[in-house]
Short mmCIF file of C-alpha atoms in Angstrom, two decimals:
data_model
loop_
_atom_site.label_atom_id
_atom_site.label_comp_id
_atom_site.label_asym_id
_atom_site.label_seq_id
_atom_site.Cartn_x
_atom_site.Cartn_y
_atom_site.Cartn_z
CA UNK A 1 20.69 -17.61 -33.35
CA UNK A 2 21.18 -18.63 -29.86
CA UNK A 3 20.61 -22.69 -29.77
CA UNK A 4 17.73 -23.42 -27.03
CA UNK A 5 19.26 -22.64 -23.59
CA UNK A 6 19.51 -25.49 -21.16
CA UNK A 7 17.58 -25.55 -17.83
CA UNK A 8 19.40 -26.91 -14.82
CA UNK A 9 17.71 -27.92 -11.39
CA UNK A 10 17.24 -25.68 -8.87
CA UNK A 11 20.37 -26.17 -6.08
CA UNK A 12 18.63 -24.59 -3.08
CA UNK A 13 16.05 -27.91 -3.31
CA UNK A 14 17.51 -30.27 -0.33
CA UNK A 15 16.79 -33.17 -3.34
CA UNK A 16 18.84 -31.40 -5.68
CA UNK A 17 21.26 -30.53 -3.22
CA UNK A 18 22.32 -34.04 -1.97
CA UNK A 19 22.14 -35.16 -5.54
CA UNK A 20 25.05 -32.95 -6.38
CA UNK A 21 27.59 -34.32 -3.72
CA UNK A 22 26.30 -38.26 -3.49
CA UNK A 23 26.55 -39.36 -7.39
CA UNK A 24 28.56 -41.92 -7.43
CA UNK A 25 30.95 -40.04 -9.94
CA UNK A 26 35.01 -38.92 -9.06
CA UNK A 27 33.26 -35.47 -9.89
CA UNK A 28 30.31 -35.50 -7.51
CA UNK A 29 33.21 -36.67 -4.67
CA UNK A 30 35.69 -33.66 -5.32
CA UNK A 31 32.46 -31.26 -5.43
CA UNK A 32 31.99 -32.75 -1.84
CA UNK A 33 34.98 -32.67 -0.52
CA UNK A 34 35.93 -28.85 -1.77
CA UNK A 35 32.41 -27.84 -0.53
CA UNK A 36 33.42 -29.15 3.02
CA UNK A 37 37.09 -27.83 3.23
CA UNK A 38 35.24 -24.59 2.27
CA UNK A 39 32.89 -24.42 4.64
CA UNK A 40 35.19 -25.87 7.92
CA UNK A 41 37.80 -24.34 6.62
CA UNK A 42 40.51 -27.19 6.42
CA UNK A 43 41.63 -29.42 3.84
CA UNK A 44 39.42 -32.59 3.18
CA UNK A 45 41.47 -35.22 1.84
CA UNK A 46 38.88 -38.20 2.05
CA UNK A 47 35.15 -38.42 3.18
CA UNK A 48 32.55 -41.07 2.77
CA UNK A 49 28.91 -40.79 2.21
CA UNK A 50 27.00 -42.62 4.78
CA UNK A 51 23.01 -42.77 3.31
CA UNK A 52 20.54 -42.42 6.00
CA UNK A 53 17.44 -42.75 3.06
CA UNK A 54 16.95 -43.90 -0.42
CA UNK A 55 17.54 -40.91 -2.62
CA UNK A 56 15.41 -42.25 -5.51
CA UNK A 57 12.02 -42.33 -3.05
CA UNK A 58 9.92 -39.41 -2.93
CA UNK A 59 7.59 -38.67 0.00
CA UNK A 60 5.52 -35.89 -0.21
CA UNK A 61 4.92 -36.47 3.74
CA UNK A 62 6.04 -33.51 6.04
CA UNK A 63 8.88 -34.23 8.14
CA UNK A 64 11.38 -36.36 5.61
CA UNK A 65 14.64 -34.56 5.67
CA UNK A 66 17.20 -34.99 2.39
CA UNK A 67 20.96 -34.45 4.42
CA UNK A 68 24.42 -35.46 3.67
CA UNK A 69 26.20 -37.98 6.15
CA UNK A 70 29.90 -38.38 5.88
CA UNK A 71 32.72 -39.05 7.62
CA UNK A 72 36.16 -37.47 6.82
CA UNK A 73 39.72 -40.06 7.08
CA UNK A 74 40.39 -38.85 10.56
CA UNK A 75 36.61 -40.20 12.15
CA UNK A 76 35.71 -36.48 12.12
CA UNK A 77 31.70 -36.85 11.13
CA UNK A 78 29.58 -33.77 9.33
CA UNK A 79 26.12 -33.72 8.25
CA UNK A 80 25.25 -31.16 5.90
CA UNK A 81 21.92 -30.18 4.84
CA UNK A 82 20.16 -27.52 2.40
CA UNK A 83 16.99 -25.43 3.69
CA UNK A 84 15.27 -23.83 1.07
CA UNK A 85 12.12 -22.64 2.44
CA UNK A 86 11.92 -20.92 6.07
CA UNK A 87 10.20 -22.75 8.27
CA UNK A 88 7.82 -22.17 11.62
CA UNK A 89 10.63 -23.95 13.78
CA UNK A 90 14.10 -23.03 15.87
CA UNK A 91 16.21 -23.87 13.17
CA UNK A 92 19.19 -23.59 16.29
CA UNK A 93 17.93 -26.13 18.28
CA UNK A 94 17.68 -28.46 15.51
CA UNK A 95 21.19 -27.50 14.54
CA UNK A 96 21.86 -28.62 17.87
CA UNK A 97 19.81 -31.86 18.21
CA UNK A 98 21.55 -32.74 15.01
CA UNK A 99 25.24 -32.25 15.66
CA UNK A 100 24.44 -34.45 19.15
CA UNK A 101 23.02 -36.94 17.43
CA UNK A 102 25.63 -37.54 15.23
CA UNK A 103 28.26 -37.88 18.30
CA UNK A 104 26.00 -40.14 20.27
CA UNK A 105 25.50 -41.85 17.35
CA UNK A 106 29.52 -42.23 16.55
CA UNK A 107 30.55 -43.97 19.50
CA UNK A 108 29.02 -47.55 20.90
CA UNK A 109 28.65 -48.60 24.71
CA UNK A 110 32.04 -49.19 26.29
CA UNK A 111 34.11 -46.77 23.89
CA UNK A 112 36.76 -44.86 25.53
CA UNK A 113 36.02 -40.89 25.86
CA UNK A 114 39.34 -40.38 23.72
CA UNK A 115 37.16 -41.77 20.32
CA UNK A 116 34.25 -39.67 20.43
CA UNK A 117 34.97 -37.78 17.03
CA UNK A 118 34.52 -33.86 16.15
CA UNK A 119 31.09 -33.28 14.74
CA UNK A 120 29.82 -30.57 12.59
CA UNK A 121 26.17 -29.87 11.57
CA UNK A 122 26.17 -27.88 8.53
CA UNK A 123 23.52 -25.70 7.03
CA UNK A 124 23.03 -23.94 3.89
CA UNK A 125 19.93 -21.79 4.83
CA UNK A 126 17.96 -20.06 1.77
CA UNK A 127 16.44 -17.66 4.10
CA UNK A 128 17.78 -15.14 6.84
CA UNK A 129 18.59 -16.93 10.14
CA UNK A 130 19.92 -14.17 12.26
CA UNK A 131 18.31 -10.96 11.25
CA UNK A 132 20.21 -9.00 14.07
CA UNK A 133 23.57 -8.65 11.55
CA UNK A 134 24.50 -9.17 8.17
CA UNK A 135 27.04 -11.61 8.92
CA UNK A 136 26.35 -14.85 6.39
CA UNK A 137 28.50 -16.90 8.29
CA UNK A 138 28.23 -17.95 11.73
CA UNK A 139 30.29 -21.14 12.91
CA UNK A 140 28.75 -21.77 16.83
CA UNK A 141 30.60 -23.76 19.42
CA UNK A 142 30.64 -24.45 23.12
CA UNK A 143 32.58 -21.91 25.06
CA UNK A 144 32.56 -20.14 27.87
CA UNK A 145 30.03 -16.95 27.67
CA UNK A 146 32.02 -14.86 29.43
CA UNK A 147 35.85 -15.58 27.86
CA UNK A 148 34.99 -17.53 24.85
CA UNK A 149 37.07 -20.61 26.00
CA UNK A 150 35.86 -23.93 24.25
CA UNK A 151 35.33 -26.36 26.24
CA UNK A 152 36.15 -29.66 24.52
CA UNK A 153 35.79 -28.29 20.73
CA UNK A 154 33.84 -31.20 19.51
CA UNK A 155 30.59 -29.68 18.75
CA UNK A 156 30.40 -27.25 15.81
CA UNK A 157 27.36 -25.95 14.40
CA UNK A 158 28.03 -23.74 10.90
CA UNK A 159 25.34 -21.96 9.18
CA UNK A 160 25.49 -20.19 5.89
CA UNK A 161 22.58 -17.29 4.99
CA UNK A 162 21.97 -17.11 1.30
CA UNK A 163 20.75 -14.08 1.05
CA UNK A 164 23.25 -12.51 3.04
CA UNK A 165 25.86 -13.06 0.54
CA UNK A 166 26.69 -9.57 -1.15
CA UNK A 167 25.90 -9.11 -4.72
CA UNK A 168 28.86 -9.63 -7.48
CA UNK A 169 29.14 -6.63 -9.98
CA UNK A 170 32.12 -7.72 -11.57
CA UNK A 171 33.36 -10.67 -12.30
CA UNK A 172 37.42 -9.50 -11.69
CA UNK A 173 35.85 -9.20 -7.89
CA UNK A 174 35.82 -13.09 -8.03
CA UNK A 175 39.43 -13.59 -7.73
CA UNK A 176 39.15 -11.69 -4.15
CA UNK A 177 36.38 -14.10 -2.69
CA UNK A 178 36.58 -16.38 -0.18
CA UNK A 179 35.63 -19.83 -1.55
CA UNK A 180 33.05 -20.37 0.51
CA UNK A 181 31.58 -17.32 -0.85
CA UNK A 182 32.17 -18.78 -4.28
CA UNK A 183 30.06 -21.94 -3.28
CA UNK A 184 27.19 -19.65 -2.06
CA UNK A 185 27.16 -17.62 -5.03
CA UNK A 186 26.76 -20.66 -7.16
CA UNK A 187 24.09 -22.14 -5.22
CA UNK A 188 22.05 -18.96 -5.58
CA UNK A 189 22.49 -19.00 -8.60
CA UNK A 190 23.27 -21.78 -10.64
CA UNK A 191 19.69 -22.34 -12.24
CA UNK A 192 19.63 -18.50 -12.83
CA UNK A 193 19.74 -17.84 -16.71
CA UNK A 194 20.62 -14.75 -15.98
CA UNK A 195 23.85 -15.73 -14.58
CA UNK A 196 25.48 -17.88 -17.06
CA UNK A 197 28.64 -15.51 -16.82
CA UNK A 198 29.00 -15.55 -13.39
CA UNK A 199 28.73 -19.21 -13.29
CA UNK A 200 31.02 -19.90 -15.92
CA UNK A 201 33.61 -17.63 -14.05
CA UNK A 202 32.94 -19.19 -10.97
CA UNK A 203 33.49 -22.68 -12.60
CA UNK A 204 36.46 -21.78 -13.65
CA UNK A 205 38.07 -20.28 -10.41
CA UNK A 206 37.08 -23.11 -8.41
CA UNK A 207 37.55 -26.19 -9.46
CA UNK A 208 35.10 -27.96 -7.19
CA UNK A 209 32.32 -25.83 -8.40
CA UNK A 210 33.57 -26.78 -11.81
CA UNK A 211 32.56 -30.18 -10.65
CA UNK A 212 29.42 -29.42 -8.85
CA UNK A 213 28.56 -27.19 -11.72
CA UNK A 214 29.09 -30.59 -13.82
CA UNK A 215 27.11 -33.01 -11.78
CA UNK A 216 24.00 -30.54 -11.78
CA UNK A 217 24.30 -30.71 -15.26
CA UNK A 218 24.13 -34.14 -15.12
CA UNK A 219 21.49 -35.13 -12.83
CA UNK A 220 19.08 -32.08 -14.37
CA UNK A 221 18.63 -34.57 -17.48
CA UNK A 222 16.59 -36.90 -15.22
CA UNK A 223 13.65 -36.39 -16.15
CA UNK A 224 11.80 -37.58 -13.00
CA UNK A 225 14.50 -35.37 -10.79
CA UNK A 226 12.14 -32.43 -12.28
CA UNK A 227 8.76 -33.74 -11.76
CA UNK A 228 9.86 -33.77 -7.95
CA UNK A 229 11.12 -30.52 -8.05
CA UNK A 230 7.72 -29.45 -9.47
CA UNK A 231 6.08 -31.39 -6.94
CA UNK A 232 8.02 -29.55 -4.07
CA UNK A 233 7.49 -26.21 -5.56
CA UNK A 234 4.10 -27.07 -5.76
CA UNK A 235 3.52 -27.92 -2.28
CA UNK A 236 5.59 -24.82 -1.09
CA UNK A 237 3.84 -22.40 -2.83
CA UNK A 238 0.25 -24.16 -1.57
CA UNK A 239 2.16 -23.41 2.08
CA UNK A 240 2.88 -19.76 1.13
CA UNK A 241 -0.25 -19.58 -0.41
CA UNK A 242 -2.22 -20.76 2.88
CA UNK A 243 0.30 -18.71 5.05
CA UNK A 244 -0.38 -15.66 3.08
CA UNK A 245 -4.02 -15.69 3.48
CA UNK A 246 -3.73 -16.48 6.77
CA UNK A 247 -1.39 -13.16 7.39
CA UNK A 248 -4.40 -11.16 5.55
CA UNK A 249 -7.46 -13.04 7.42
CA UNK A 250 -4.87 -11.52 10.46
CA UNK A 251 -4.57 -8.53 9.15
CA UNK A 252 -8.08 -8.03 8.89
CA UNK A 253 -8.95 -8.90 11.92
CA UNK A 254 -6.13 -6.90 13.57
CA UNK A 255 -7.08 -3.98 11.79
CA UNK A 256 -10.86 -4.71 12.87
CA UNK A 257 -9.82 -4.91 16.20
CA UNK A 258 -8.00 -1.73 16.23
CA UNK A 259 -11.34 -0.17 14.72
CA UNK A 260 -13.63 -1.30 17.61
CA UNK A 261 -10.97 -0.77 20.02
CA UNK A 262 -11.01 3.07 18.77
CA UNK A 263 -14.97 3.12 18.27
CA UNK A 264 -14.80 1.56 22.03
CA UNK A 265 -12.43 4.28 23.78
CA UNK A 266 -14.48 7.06 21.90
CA UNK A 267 -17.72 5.63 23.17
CA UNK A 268 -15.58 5.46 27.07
CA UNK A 269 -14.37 9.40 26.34
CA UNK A 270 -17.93 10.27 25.28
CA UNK A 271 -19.60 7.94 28.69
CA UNK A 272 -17.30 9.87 30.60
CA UNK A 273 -17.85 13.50 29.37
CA UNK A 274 -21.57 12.55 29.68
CA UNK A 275 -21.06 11.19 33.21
CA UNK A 276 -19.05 14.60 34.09
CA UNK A 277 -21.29 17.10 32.55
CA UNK A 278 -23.95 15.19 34.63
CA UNK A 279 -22.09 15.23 37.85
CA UNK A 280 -21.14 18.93 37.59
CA UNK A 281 -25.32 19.72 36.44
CA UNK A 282 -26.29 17.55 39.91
CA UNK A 283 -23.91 19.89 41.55
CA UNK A 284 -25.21 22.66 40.47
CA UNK A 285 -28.44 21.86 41.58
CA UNK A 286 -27.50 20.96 44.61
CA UNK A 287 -25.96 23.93 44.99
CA UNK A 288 -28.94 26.07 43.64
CA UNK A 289 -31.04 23.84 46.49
CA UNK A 290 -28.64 24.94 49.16
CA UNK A 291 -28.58 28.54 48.20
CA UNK A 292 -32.25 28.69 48.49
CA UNK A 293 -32.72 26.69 51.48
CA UNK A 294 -29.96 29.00 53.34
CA UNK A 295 -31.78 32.33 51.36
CA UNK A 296 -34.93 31.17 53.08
CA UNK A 297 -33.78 30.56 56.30
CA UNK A 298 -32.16 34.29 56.31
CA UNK A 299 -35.18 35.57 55.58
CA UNK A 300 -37.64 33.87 58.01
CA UNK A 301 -34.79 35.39 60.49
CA UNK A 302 -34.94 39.01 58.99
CA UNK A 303 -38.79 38.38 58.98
CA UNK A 304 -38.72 37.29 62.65
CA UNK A 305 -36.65 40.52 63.62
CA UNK A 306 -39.16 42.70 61.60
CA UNK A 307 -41.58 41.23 63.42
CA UNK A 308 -40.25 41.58 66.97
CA UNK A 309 -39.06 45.28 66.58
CA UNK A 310 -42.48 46.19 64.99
CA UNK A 311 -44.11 44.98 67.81
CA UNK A 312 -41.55 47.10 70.15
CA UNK A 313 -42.82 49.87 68.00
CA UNK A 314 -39.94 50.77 65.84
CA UNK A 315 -40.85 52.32 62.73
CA UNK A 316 -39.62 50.91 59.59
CA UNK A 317 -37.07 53.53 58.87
CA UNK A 318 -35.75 53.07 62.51
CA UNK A 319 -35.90 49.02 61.64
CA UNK A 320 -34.37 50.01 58.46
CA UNK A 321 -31.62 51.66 60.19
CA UNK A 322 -31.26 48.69 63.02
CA UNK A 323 -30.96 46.03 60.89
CA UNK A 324 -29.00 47.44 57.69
CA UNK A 325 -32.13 46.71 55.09
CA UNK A 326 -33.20 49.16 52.69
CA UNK A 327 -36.53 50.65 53.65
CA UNK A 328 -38.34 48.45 50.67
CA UNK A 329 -36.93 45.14 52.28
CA UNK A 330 -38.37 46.27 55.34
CA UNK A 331 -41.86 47.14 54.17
CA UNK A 332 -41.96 44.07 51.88
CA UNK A 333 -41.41 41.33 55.72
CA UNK A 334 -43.64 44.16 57.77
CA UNK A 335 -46.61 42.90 54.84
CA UNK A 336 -45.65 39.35 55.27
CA UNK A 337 -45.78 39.47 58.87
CA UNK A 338 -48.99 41.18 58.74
CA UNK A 339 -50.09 38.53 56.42
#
């Protein structure tokens, strides 16, 4: 019988993240140092851990960020940094602000231009950055936007999208893979049950991830390292929670709106068939008016003619024949005029 299977921490936690590559352990070091060479793609001989918080304080306070400062043996400074949950901001121009930061911070007043060191900003994202390509990788620096020349090269911004990275099928694909695909592909899925294989494999094609595998291990007996993680979960899902409802209260009302924006154009349609059918009846009236008034007019005329020719002593059939009227006209305005 299978013995009871052993939970790690989740990776994609910014907590759990740093924890793996800032124990003070030769493993948690070589885990660093692979994940960087990795990710810049050039070997990383030495780097130091700068702390920029206390790791063992928890603030559930918005706004506390849990990065990695280090500096490799040739000044070169990097911060990298996990984001696990998206995130209503411009993840870019933090990237930016960041990698600035760390240069301005790097130098002191009166340095010579030739010291200010190579920065990069890195970011694991959990979430899909640039949803115009598939690309998980995208390493950003300043260049020209019309040749692509770099200007001084000392700015580099690298982001990694999780969920970007393609499934694995088989584990004899593994031997193909970039190792910075390895590293994602633990990350996503190193607290996965599921994926004990894969891990394992991955483990033992890369030896840093051998080590990172090790130190998450190591830091998921602390006890109190899960009671944050619960408390983060916790407050995420009360975030996704809240921003769901919110998305329905906005569907609702957007689907509301749409209603009485239909019930409002039918009422205009309807206003404006009544307005024409009125318009065309008023017409018509008018019209009908006209016709009459002109119909009467002719008539007083004819009956003025009848009138003058009687009195000349025309008979009717010789009025008849004068004016073009059949003989019943012509009797009908002699009565009137008698009348």
């Amino acid at each position: 019988m299978k013995s009871k299977e052993f939970r790690v921490l989740n990776p994609r936690l910014d907590v759990n993240f740093k924890a793996i590559f800032t124990q003070n352990t030769r493993d948690s070091r070589d885990a660093l140092k692979s994940f960087l060479t990795a990710a810049i793609g050039r070997k990383i001989k030495k780097v130091s851990v700068i702390e920029n918080e206390n790791p063992k304080q928890f603030d559930l306070q918005r706004g506390i960020s849990y990065d990695i400062n280090c500096v490799f043996e040739d000044e070169t400074c990097a911060q990298i940094e996990m984001q696990g949950f998206e995130k209503a901001y411009d993840y870019g121009k933090r990237a930016e602000y960041y990698v600035s930061r760390l240069v301005s911070s790097a130098v002191e007043t009166g340095d010579d231009w030739n010291v200010v060191p190579e920065a990069y900003q890195i970011s694991v994202l959990n979430f899909c950055y640039d949803k115009s390509n598939n690309k998980p990788f995208h390493h950003y620096i300043m260049a020209d936007e019309k040749d692509g020349a770099k200007l001084a090269g000392i700015l580099n911004v690298i982001f990694m999208e999780l969920p970007k990275i393609p499934e694995i099928n088989n584990l004899s694909e593994l031997k193909n893979l970039p190792s910075l695909v390895k590293w994602c592909k633990f990350l996503q899925e190193a607290d996965n049950p599921d994926k004990e294989d894969l891990i394992n494999a991955l483990s033992k094609s890369e030896e840093g991830i051998m080590k990172a595998e090790s130190t998450l291990k190591g830091i998921s007996m602390d006890r109190w390292r899960w009671i944050i993680q619960g408390q983060i979960e916790g407050i995420e899902r009360d975030r996704i929670t809240e921003l769901n409802a919110r998305k329905r209260e906005d569907e609702k009302r957007r689907i509301e709106d749409e209603r009485r924006a239909r019930e409002d154009e039918k009422r205009r349609i309807e206003d404006e068939k009544r307005a024409q059918k009125d318009k065309e009846l008023s017409q018509r009236e008018a019209a009908l008016a006209d016709g009459e008034e002109k119909l009467s007019e002719t008539r007083n005329k004819l009956l003025a003619s009848v009138s003058k020719l009687l009195a000349l002593g025309l008979s009717p059939e010789q009025i008849s024949d004068a004016l073009s009227l059949p003989i019943d006209d012509v009797h009908n305005l002699r009565l009137s005029a008698e009348t």
